[in-house]
mmCIF file of C-alpha atoms in Angstrom:
data_model
loop_
_atom_site.group_PDB
_atom_site.id
_atom_site.type_symbol
_atom_site.label_atom_id
_atom_site.label_comp_id
_atom_site.label_asym_id
_atom_site.label_seq_id
_atom_site.Cartn_x
_atom_site.Cartn_y
_atom_site.Cartn_z
ATOM 1 C CA MET R 1 1.995 -6.113 -51.861
ATOM 2 C CA PRO R 2 4.264 -3.046 -54.408
ATOM 3 C CA PRO R 3 7.779 -3.734 -53.507
ATOM 4 C CA THR R 4 7.740 -0.130 -53.019
ATOM 5 C CA ARG R 5 6.322 -0.324 -49.929
ATOM 6 C CA GLN R 6 8.226 -2.354 -47.149
ATOM 7 C CA PRO R 7 10.522 0.413 -46.048
ATOM 8 C CA GLU R 8 8.078 2.042 -45.931
ATOM 9 C CA ARG R 9 6.280 -0.617 -43.242
ATOM 10 C CA PHE R 10 9.823 -1.009 -41.853
ATOM 11 C CA PHE R 11 9.479 3.009 -41.231
ATOM 12 C CA HIS R 12 6.920 2.292 -38.994
ATOM 13 C CA GLY R 13 7.480 -1.202 -37.769
ATOM 14 C CA PHE R 14 10.996 0.547 -36.125
ATOM 15 C CA LEU R 15 9.371 3.456 -35.148
ATOM 16 C CA GLU R 16 6.324 1.894 -32.781
ATOM 17 C CA ALA R 17 8.652 -0.117 -31.140
ATOM 18 C CA ALA R 18 11.019 2.638 -30.341
ATOM 19 C CA PRO R 19 10.762 3.168 -26.608
ATOM 20 C CA ASP R 20 11.259 6.555 -26.583
ATOM 21 C CA ALA R 21 7.918 8.776 -27.473
ATOM 22 C CA VAL R 22 8.843 10.351 -31.471
ATOM 23 C CA VAL R 23 7.481 12.912 -33.854
ATOM 24 C CA ILE R 24 7.495 13.207 -36.730
ATOM 25 C CA ILE R 25 7.567 17.379 -37.888
ATOM 26 C CA ASP R 26 6.924 19.459 -40.924
ATOM 27 C CA GLY R 27 9.526 22.223 -41.593
ATOM 28 C CA GLY R 28 6.400 24.566 -40.503
ATOM 29 C CA GLY R 29 6.230 22.399 -36.823
ATOM 30 C CA MET R 30 3.824 20.689 -37.598
ATOM 31 C CA VAL R 31 2.815 16.981 -36.710
ATOM 32 C CA VAL R 32 3.522 14.402 -39.710
ATOM 33 C CA HIS R 33 3.630 11.202 -37.493
ATOM 34 C CA ILE R 34 4.125 9.515 -34.115
ATOM 35 C CA ASN R 35 4.627 6.078 -32.929
ATOM 36 C CA GLY R 36 2.361 4.573 -30.060
ATOM 37 C CA GLN R 37 4.949 5.710 -27.107
ATOM 38 C CA THR R 38 4.207 9.164 -27.658
ATOM 39 C CA GLU R 39 0.350 8.744 -26.818
ATOM 40 C CA THR R 40 1.869 7.190 -23.777
ATOM 41 C CA LEU R 41 3.453 9.913 -22.752
ATOM 42 C CA PHE R 42 1.876 12.414 -23.381
ATOM 43 C CA GLY R 43 -1.672 11.572 -23.180
ATOM 44 C CA TYR R 44 -3.061 12.269 -26.744
ATOM 45 C CA SER R 45 -4.271 9.863 -29.615
ATOM 46 C CA ARG R 46 -3.031 10.698 -32.758
ATOM 47 C CA ALA R 47 -5.787 12.193 -34.280
ATOM 48 C CA GLU R 48 -5.042 14.842 -31.775
ATOM 49 C CA LEU R 49 -2.221 15.606 -32.432
ATOM 50 C CA VAL R 50 -2.107 14.925 -36.871
ATOM 51 C CA GLY R 51 -1.730 17.923 -38.634
ATOM 52 C CA GLY R 52 -1.217 20.627 -35.240
ATOM 53 C CA PRO R 53 1.994 22.132 -33.832
ATOM 54 C CA LEU R 54 4.559 20.555 -31.677
ATOM 55 C CA GLU R 55 4.359 23.515 -29.468
ATOM 56 C CA VAL R 56 0.638 21.952 -27.806
ATOM 57 C CA LEU R 57 3.569 19.153 -26.067
ATOM 58 C CA MET R 58 5.955 21.813 -24.270
ATOM 59 C CA PRO R 59 4.400 24.125 -21.876
ATOM 60 C CA GLU R 60 2.769 27.189 -23.024
ATOM 61 C CA ARG R 61 5.728 29.412 -21.299
ATOM 62 C CA PHE R 62 8.334 27.996 -24.080
ATOM 63 C CA ARG R 63 6.348 27.349 -26.469
ATOM 64 C CA GLY R 64 7.794 30.523 -28.231
ATOM 65 C CA THR R 65 11.553 30.687 -27.417
ATOM 66 C CA HIS R 66 11.268 27.206 -28.899
ATOM 67 C CA ILE R 67 9.670 28.291 -32.454
ATOM 68 C CA ALA R 68 12.859 30.594 -32.620
ATOM 69 C CA HIS R 69 14.673 28.091 -32.055
ATOM 70 C CA ARG R 70 13.636 25.221 -34.278
ATOM 71 C CA GLY R 71 13.698 27.804 -36.643
ATOM 72 C CA ALA R 72 17.140 28.269 -36.424
ATOM 73 C CA TYR R 73 17.574 24.302 -36.616
ATOM 74 C CA THR R 74 16.133 24.088 -39.629
ATOM 75 C CA VAL R 75 18.905 26.455 -41.085
ATOM 76 C CA ASP R 76 20.976 24.467 -39.756
ATOM 77 C CA PRO R 77 19.517 20.133 -39.891
ATOM 78 C CA ARG R 78 21.984 17.725 -38.383
ATOM 79 C CA PRO R 79 21.498 15.121 -35.694
ATOM 80 C CA ARG R 80 21.963 15.899 -32.457
ATOM 81 C CA PRO R 81 20.756 16.878 -28.876
ATOM 82 C CA MET R 82 18.665 20.608 -28.255
ATOM 83 C CA GLY R 83 18.445 22.159 -25.138
ATOM 84 C CA HIS R 84 21.661 21.234 -24.293
ATOM 85 C CA GLY R 85 22.485 22.026 -20.347
ATOM 86 C CA LEU R 86 18.572 23.645 -20.150
ATOM 87 C CA GLU R 87 15.733 22.265 -18.410
ATOM 88 C CA LEU R 88 13.659 21.185 -20.892
ATOM 89 C CA PHE R 89 9.806 19.771 -19.882
ATOM 90 C CA GLY R 90 6.668 18.672 -21.471
ATOM 91 C CA VAL R 91 3.330 18.819 -19.906
ATOM 92 C CA THR R 92 0.645 16.636 -21.253
ATOM 93 C CA LYS R 93 -2.884 16.694 -21.753
ATOM 94 C CA ASP R 94 -4.247 17.217 -18.884
ATOM 95 C CA GLY R 95 -1.934 19.526 -17.827
ATOM 96 C CA ARG R 96 0.977 17.588 -15.661
ATOM 97 C CA GLU R 97 4.422 18.855 -16.742
ATOM 98 C CA PHE R 98 7.975 17.008 -16.433
ATOM 99 C CA PRO R 99 11.500 17.239 -17.693
ATOM 100 C CA ILE R 100 12.289 15.634 -21.358
ATOM 101 C CA ASP R 101 15.365 15.107 -23.123
ATOM 102 C CA ILE R 102 14.774 15.951 -27.018
ATOM 103 C CA SER R 103 16.945 14.656 -29.837
ATOM 104 C CA ILE R 104 16.318 15.685 -32.729
ATOM 105 C CA SER R 105 17.422 15.154 -36.680
ATOM 106 C CA PRO R 106 15.991 15.277 -40.227
ATOM 107 C CA LEU R 107 14.906 12.733 -42.037
ATOM 108 C CA PRO R 108 16.006 12.097 -45.889
ATOM 109 C CA PRO R 109 16.104 14.658 -48.281
ATOM 110 C CA GLU R 110 13.378 11.744 -50.174
ATOM 111 C CA SER R 111 11.237 12.350 -47.288
ATOM 112 C CA GLY R 112 10.403 16.064 -47.853
ATOM 113 C CA GLY R 113 11.258 18.362 -44.963
ATOM 114 C CA LEU R 114 10.541 16.261 -42.447
ATOM 115 C CA TYR R 115 12.439 16.423 -39.043
ATOM 116 C CA ALA R 116 11.972 13.281 -36.186
ATOM 117 C CA SER R 117 12.611 13.998 -32.466
ATOM 118 C CA ALA R 118 13.028 11.798 -30.384
ATOM 119 C CA ILE R 119 11.545 13.383 -26.529
ATOM 120 C CA ARG R 120 12.531 10.640 -23.488
ATOM 121 C CA ASP R 121 10.694 11.045 -19.911
ATOM 122 C CA MET R 122 13.396 11.596 -17.737
ATOM 123 C CA THR R 123 11.486 11.808 -14.374
ATOM 124 C CA ASP R 124 12.837 9.179 -12.520
ATOM 125 C CA HIS R 125 16.513 10.345 -14.139
ATOM 126 C CA CYS R 126 15.992 13.521 -12.172
ATOM 127 C CA ARG R 127 14.764 11.815 -9.302
ATOM 128 C CA LEU R 128 17.762 9.783 -8.824
ATOM 129 C CA LYS R 129 20.295 13.118 -9.902
ATOM 130 C CA GLU R 130 18.282 14.483 -6.820
ATOM 131 C CA GLU R 131 17.888 11.245 -4.960
ATOM 132 C CA LEU R 132 21.669 10.950 -5.193
ATOM 133 C CA ARG R 133 22.076 15.434 -5.191
ATOM 134 C CA ALA R 134 21.032 14.348 -1.388
ATOM 135 C CA ARG R 135 23.101 11.053 -0.657
ATOM 136 C CA SER R 136 26.043 12.959 -1.392
ATOM 137 C CA MET R 137 25.176 15.496 0.989
ATOM 138 C CA GLU R 138 24.603 13.006 3.478
ATOM 139 C CA LEU R 139 28.169 11.811 3.554
ATOM 140 C CA GLU R 140 29.462 15.225 3.173
ATOM 141 C CA GLU R 141 27.785 15.960 6.347
ATOM 142 C CA ALA R 142 28.295 12.625 7.758
ATOM 143 C CA ASP R 143 32.500 14.005 7.310
ATOM 144 C CA ARG R 144 31.791 16.774 8.850
ATOM 145 C CA GLN R 145 30.591 15.681 11.770
ATOM 146 C CA LYS R 146 33.813 12.984 10.933
ATOM 147 C CA ASP R 147 35.283 15.761 12.003
ATOM 148 C CA HIS R 148 33.838 17.404 14.233
ATOM 149 C CA PHE R 149 33.208 14.078 16.836
ATOM 150 C CA LEU R 150 37.057 13.464 15.788
ATOM 151 C CA SER R 151 38.153 17.049 17.113
ATOM 152 C CA ALA R 152 35.539 16.826 20.020
ATOM 153 C CA VAL R 153 37.154 13.734 21.386
ATOM 154 C CA ALA R 154 40.793 14.971 21.022
ATOM 155 C CA HIS R 155 39.693 18.189 23.102
ATOM 156 C CA GLU R 156 37.720 16.345 26.007
ATOM 157 C CA LEU R 157 40.050 14.284 26.340
ATOM 158 C CA ARG R 158 42.577 16.549 26.576
ATOM 159 C CA SER R 159 41.939 17.839 30.126
ATOM 160 C CA PRO R 160 40.770 15.238 31.637
ATOM 161 C CA LEU R 161 44.624 13.021 30.625
ATOM 162 C CA SER R 162 46.680 16.348 30.960
ATOM 163 C CA ALA R 163 45.005 16.973 34.892
ATOM 164 C CA LEU R 164 46.366 12.599 35.790
ATOM 165 C CA ALA R 165 49.487 13.606 34.265
ATOM 166 C CA ASN R 166 49.944 16.453 36.410
ATOM 167 C CA ALA R 167 48.298 14.252 39.807
ATOM 168 C CA THR R 168 50.831 11.550 38.851
ATOM 169 C CA GLU R 169 53.642 13.435 39.063
ATOM 170 C CA LEU R 170 52.915 14.746 41.939
ATOM 171 C CA LEU R 171 52.191 12.047 43.698
ATOM 172 C CA LEU R 172 55.403 10.767 42.325
ATOM 173 C CA SER R 173 56.406 13.891 45.004
ATOM 174 C CA PRO R 174 59.306 12.248 47.514
ATOM 175 C CA HIS R 175 58.237 15.535 49.344
ATOM 176 C CA LEU R 176 54.313 14.630 48.533
ATOM 177 C CA ASP R 177 51.877 15.601 52.521
ATOM 178 C CA ALA R 178 49.010 13.995 53.275
ATOM 179 C CA ALA R 179 47.087 17.591 52.166
ATOM 180 C CA ALA R 180 48.066 16.865 49.022
ATOM 181 C CA ASN R 181 48.502 13.228 48.382
ATOM 182 C CA GLN R 182 44.591 13.107 48.637
ATOM 183 C CA ARG R 183 43.962 16.306 46.389
ATOM 184 C CA ALA R 184 45.889 14.902 44.032
ATOM 185 C CA SER R 185 44.201 11.267 44.495
ATOM 186 C CA GLY R 186 40.758 13.242 44.720
ATOM 187 C CA ILE R 187 41.671 14.465 40.773
ATOM 188 C CA ILE R 188 42.227 11.298 39.242
ATOM 189 C CA ALA R 189 39.504 9.916 40.912
ATOM 190 C CA ARG R 190 37.084 12.350 39.269
ATOM 191 C CA GLN R 191 38.912 12.614 35.877
ATOM 192 C CA ALA R 192 39.051 8.471 35.578
ATOM 193 C CA ALA R 193 35.230 8.949 36.099
ATOM 194 C CA HIS R 194 34.232 11.811 33.396
ATOM 195 C CA MET R 195 36.238 9.550 31.346
ATOM 196 C CA SER R 196 34.768 6.534 32.086
ATOM 197 C CA ARG R 197 31.002 8.107 31.846
ATOM 198 C CA LEU R 198 32.746 9.433 28.140
ATOM 199 C CA VAL R 199 33.528 6.285 27.095
ATOM 200 C CA ASP R 200 30.075 3.902 28.639
ATOM 201 C CA ASP R 201 28.453 7.143 26.721
ATOM 202 C CA LEU R 202 29.542 6.730 22.890
ATOM 203 C CA LEU R 203 28.745 3.038 23.950
ATOM 204 C CA ASP R 204 25.470 3.489 24.633
ATOM 205 C CA LEU R 205 24.951 5.872 21.622
ATOM 206 C CA ALA R 206 26.392 3.248 19.720
ATOM 207 C CA ARG R 207 24.486 0.828 20.743
ATOM 208 C CA VAL R 208 21.626 2.978 20.240
ATOM 209 C CA ARG R 209 21.763 2.873 16.317
ATOM 210 C CA ARG R 210 22.626 -0.119 15.849
ATOM 211 C CA GLY R 211 19.580 -0.935 18.627
ATOM 212 C CA THR R 212 21.574 -4.038 20.188
ATOM 213 C CA LEU R 213 20.935 -1.858 23.424
ATOM 214 C CA THR R 214 18.679 -3.915 25.441
ATOM 215 C CA LEU R 215 16.681 -2.233 28.174
ATOM 216 C CA CYS R 216 16.644 -4.396 31.426
ATOM 217 C CA ARG R 217 13.177 -3.695 33.086
ATOM 218 C CA GLU R 218 11.352 -4.081 36.183
ATOM 219 C CA SER R 219 8.757 -2.231 38.173
ATOM 220 C CA ILE R 220 11.200 1.016 39.070
ATOM 221 C CA ASP R 221 9.755 3.961 41.742
ATOM 222 C CA LEU R 222 12.117 7.306 39.827
ATOM 223 C CA ARG R 223 12.136 8.535 43.574
ATOM 224 C CA THR R 224 14.988 6.304 43.437
ATOM 225 C CA VAL R 225 15.934 6.508 40.342
ATOM 226 C CA VAL R 226 16.325 10.603 41.286
ATOM 227 C CA ILE R 227 18.752 10.115 44.015
ATOM 228 C CA SER R 228 20.844 7.427 41.942
ATOM 229 C CA ALA R 229 21.471 10.517 39.595
ATOM 230 C CA VAL R 230 21.915 13.665 42.237
ATOM 231 C CA GLU R 231 25.201 10.933 42.949
ATOM 232 C CA LEU R 232 26.333 10.145 39.794
ATOM 233 C CA SER R 233 26.509 14.356 38.239
ATOM 234 C CA ALA R 234 27.241 15.446 42.354
ATOM 235 C CA ALA R 235 30.849 15.941 41.766
ATOM 236 C CA LEU R 236 30.925 17.907 38.197
ATOM 237 C CA ILE R 237 27.814 20.308 40.172
ATOM 238 C CA GLU R 238 30.429 20.298 43.392
ATOM 239 C CA THR R 239 32.991 20.830 41.464
ATOM 240 C CA ARG R 240 31.317 24.288 39.060
ATOM 241 C CA ARG R 241 29.994 25.787 43.030
ATOM 242 C CA HIS R 242 26.150 24.973 42.335
ATOM 243 C CA GLU R 243 22.712 25.339 44.106
ATOM 244 C CA LEU R 244 20.634 21.968 43.476
ATOM 245 C CA GLU R 245 17.542 22.253 44.913
ATOM 246 C CA ILE R 246 15.604 18.622 44.691
ATOM 247 C CA ALA R 247 12.109 19.714 44.891
ATOM 248 C CA PRO R 248 10.659 16.233 47.217
ATOM 249 C CA CYS R 249 8.258 13.505 45.865
ATOM 250 C CA ILE R 250 6.195 12.065 48.849
ATOM 251 C CA GLU R 251 4.600 9.587 46.543
ATOM 252 C CA PRO R 252 5.784 7.021 44.929
ATOM 253 C CA LEU R 253 6.470 7.139 41.568
ATOM 254 C CA TRP R 254 6.237 4.283 39.470
ATOM 255 C CA VAL R 255 7.650 3.502 35.370
ATOM 256 C CA SER R 256 8.440 0.381 34.044
ATOM 257 C CA GLY R 257 11.664 0.810 32.924
ATOM 258 C CA ASP R 258 15.114 0.180 33.636
ATOM 259 C CA ALA R 259 16.770 2.016 35.879
ATOM 260 C CA THR R 260 20.109 2.199 35.412
ATOM 261 C CA ARG R 261 19.366 3.722 32.002
ATOM 262 C CA LEU R 262 16.322 5.745 34.010
ATOM 263 C CA ALA R 263 19.087 7.346 36.266
ATOM 264 C CA GLN R 264 21.319 8.508 33.073
ATOM 265 C CA VAL R 265 18.736 9.836 31.132
ATOM 266 C CA VAL R 266 18.329 12.520 34.880
ATOM 267 C CA ALA R 267 22.093 12.298 35.437
ATOM 268 C CA ASN R 268 23.095 13.209 31.352
ATOM 269 C CA LEU R 269 20.549 16.299 31.686
ATOM 270 C CA LEU R 270 22.340 17.420 35.136
ATOM 271 C CA ALA R 271 25.565 17.858 33.595
ATOM 272 C CA ASN R 272 24.140 19.546 29.971
ATOM 273 C CA ALA R 273 22.915 22.497 33.243
ATOM 274 C CA ALA R 274 25.982 21.989 35.240
ATOM 275 C CA LYS R 275 27.803 22.961 32.096
ATOM 276 C CA TYR R 276 25.954 25.138 30.385
ATOM 277 C CA THR R 277 25.701 27.435 33.963
ATOM 278 C CA PRO R 278 27.768 29.642 34.681
ATOM 279 C CA PRO R 279 29.543 29.136 37.674
ATOM 280 C CA GLY R 280 27.386 29.298 41.141
ATOM 281 C CA GLY R 281 24.708 28.531 39.554
ATOM 282 C CA ARG R 282 21.110 26.874 39.713
ATOM 283 C CA ILE R 283 19.837 23.942 39.612
ATOM 284 C CA SER R 284 16.279 22.548 39.937
ATOM 285 C CA LEU R 285 15.264 18.952 40.199
ATOM 286 C CA SER R 286 12.139 17.561 41.002
ATOM 287 C CA ALA R 287 9.916 14.080 40.286
ATOM 288 C CA ALA R 288 6.310 15.024 40.265
ATOM 289 C CA ARG R 289 2.280 12.630 39.552
ATOM 290 C CA ASP R 290 1.231 14.691 36.064
ATOM 291 C CA ASP R 291 -2.151 12.758 34.458
ATOM 292 C CA GLY R 292 -1.098 9.789 34.568
ATOM 293 C CA THR R 293 2.129 10.455 33.841
ATOM 294 C CA ALA R 294 5.745 10.667 35.297
ATOM 295 C CA VAL R 295 7.369 14.038 35.094
ATOM 296 C CA ILE R 296 10.950 14.886 35.859
ATOM 297 C CA ARG R 297 11.862 17.452 35.258
ATOM 298 C CA VAL R 298 15.134 20.310 35.033
ATOM 299 C CA ARG R 299 16.287 23.116 35.174
ATOM 300 C CA ASP R 300 19.308 26.168 35.041
ATOM 301 C CA ASN R 301 18.793 29.969 34.995
ATOM 302 C CA GLY R 302 22.296 29.625 32.916
ATOM 303 C CA ALA R 303 23.176 30.222 29.272
ATOM 304 C CA GLY R 304 19.625 28.959 27.751
ATOM 305 C CA ILE R 305 19.270 27.722 24.236
ATOM 306 C CA PRO R 306 18.334 30.198 21.461
ATOM 307 C CA SER R 307 15.554 30.140 19.778
ATOM 308 C CA GLU R 308 16.297 28.207 16.304
ATOM 309 C CA MET R 309 18.155 25.445 18.070
ATOM 310 C CA LEU R 310 15.575 23.942 20.096
ATOM 311 C CA SER R 311 14.264 21.679 17.277
ATOM 312 C CA GLN R 312 17.901 20.324 17.002
ATOM 313 C CA ILE R 313 18.640 20.575 20.508
ATOM 314 C CA PHE R 314 18.370 16.204 20.808
ATOM 315 C CA GLU R 315 20.687 16.173 17.764
ATOM 316 C CA ILE R 316 23.748 14.401 18.063
ATOM 317 C CA PHE R 317 26.941 16.903 17.964
ATOM 318 C CA ILE R 318 24.854 19.541 18.447
ATOM 319 C CA GLN R 319 25.981 22.638 21.183
ATOM 320 C CA ILE R 320 25.193 25.828 22.220
ATOM 321 C CA GLY R 321 28.158 27.623 21.534
ATOM 322 C CA GLY R 322 28.977 30.505 25.379
ATOM 323 C CA GLY R 323 27.905 30.577 28.763
ATOM 324 C CA GLY R 324 29.484 27.747 31.000
ATOM 325 C CA ASP R 325 32.896 26.242 30.514
ATOM 326 C CA ALA R 326 34.121 26.251 26.656
ATOM 327 C CA ARG R 327 35.660 23.493 28.419
ATOM 328 C CA GLU R 328 33.343 21.132 30.061
ATOM 329 C CA GLY R 329 30.699 22.133 26.871
ATOM 330 C CA GLY R 330 31.622 17.703 26.155
ATOM 331 C CA LEU R 331 30.793 15.835 22.421
ATOM 332 C CA GLY R 332 27.299 16.986 22.445
ATOM 333 C CA ILE R 333 26.211 13.466 22.090
ATOM 334 C CA GLY R 334 24.288 13.777 26.150
ATOM 335 C CA LEU R 335 21.299 15.058 25.080
ATOM 336 C CA ALA R 336 21.263 12.426 21.956
ATOM 337 C CA LEU R 337 21.813 9.596 24.150
ATOM 338 C CA VAL R 338 19.052 11.530 26.838
ATOM 339 C CA ARG R 339 16.559 11.252 23.863
ATOM 340 C CA GLN R 340 17.641 8.030 22.620
ATOM 341 C CA LEU R 341 17.119 6.394 26.311
ATOM 342 C CA VAL R 342 13.816 8.432 27.014
ATOM 343 C CA GLU R 343 11.938 6.870 23.107
ATOM 344 C CA LEU R 344 13.118 3.623 24.535
ATOM 345 C CA HIS R 345 10.940 3.706 27.279
ATOM 346 C CA GLU R 346 8.278 5.150 24.602
ATOM 347 C CA GLY R 347 8.814 8.020 26.572
ATOM 348 C CA THR R 348 8.707 12.294 25.195
ATOM 349 C CA VAL R 349 11.955 14.633 26.242
ATOM 350 C CA THR R 350 10.848 18.419 25.622
ATOM 351 C CA ALA R 351 13.349 21.961 26.000
ATOM 352 C CA PHE R 352 11.911 24.930 26.593
ATOM 353 C CA SER R 353 14.649 27.987 26.822
ATOM 354 C CA GLU R 354 12.753 31.154 27.073
ATOM 355 C CA GLY R 355 15.936 32.063 24.731
ATOM 356 C CA ARG R 356 20.034 32.759 25.421
ATOM 357 C CA GLY R 357 21.051 33.684 28.743
ATOM 358 C CA ARG R 358 17.605 32.670 30.258
ATOM 359 C CA GLY R 359 18.602 28.976 31.059
ATOM 360 C CA SER R 360 16.521 26.265 30.212
ATOM 361 C CA GLU R 361 13.795 23.233 31.121
ATOM 362 C CA PHE R 362 14.051 19.679 30.041
ATOM 363 C CA VAL R 363 11.186 18.067 30.336
ATOM 364 C CA VAL R 364 11.062 14.036 30.894
ATOM 365 C CA ARG R 365 7.588 12.551 31.033
ATOM 366 C CA LEU R 366 7.451 7.995 31.182
ATOM 367 C CA ARG R 367 4.107 6.464 31.353
ATOM 368 C CA LEU R 368 2.892 5.450 34.926
ATOM 369 C CA LEU R 369 2.221 2.601 36.667
ATOM 370 C CA PRO R 370 -0.224 1.417 38.894
ATOM 371 C CA ASP R 371 -0.131 1.771 42.206
ATOM 372 C CA ILE R 372 1.820 -1.046 43.616
ATOM 373 C CA ALA R 373 0.771 -1.511 47.128
#
């Protein structure tokens, strides 16, 4: 082989070893040479590209602009990236567009005025960038939720702690009569129970989210669950002076589940109804059989749920403004825990409302067991 052919051989070997697609064009933008990566990336053969315009490798909407940019480049030809800060796209033979990055360099003068374009497929880079952006937004949202949570916890604990402090101070009074003693003791008992339920809900939700909460399953009659839930919610409903209507169910409703957790579900729904219903409102509770499922319904005539929030109402920290008592708004974890516990029982929970101020209804459905004699 003549010595003069050796550099050319090395040059072509370098092109084929390059990780990016490399297209060599002349001053008029015609393709003179490509490497194998170009064929792989764009789906064209060498014969289809060589001798044709470079612009065939880009979407048609960009071709006119690129011709102008290419002409400007030949006035000051030096190595540099093209379209810095712009979104550049290539197009394959079958019409698929994909993001690219381009660098262009002039070849030595002895090449006869040729230019080399290195084209890199940025699909993975863009996907990773989008994933990082989404992750960043998730972290920002998590940080926002953390701040909201801390603020909500402080707000939620302030009222019962204040009530406990006042009741304790009253009990320490040397002139306390029996009636005042009973009132103060009642306040302490109610507020302590409220704080205990709050802590239990927080711990249970954390266990559910970590997958460490286990159910003590047994065959249970949901009518006993309803009774337990009413007992758990009685103090709040009484304090709010609500009228609670319980529809009688004469037939047993046997399900496989954890009686304590299911009572917690119903009690949380009753507490939610009480908190978001103005004092003196109406709450109804029913349990019935419906085509192989047990259906528990909790309905109120309170604040209602805006239609745009119905799909979010079971998300953690979601609260509805307006109606009810803002001090009783809670942490926004009760309904999130309800959904998690119901789903652990292979059931569903759904919220219904005709809008703000129109009340709401929550429906829990659980699979019935065959009747137990």
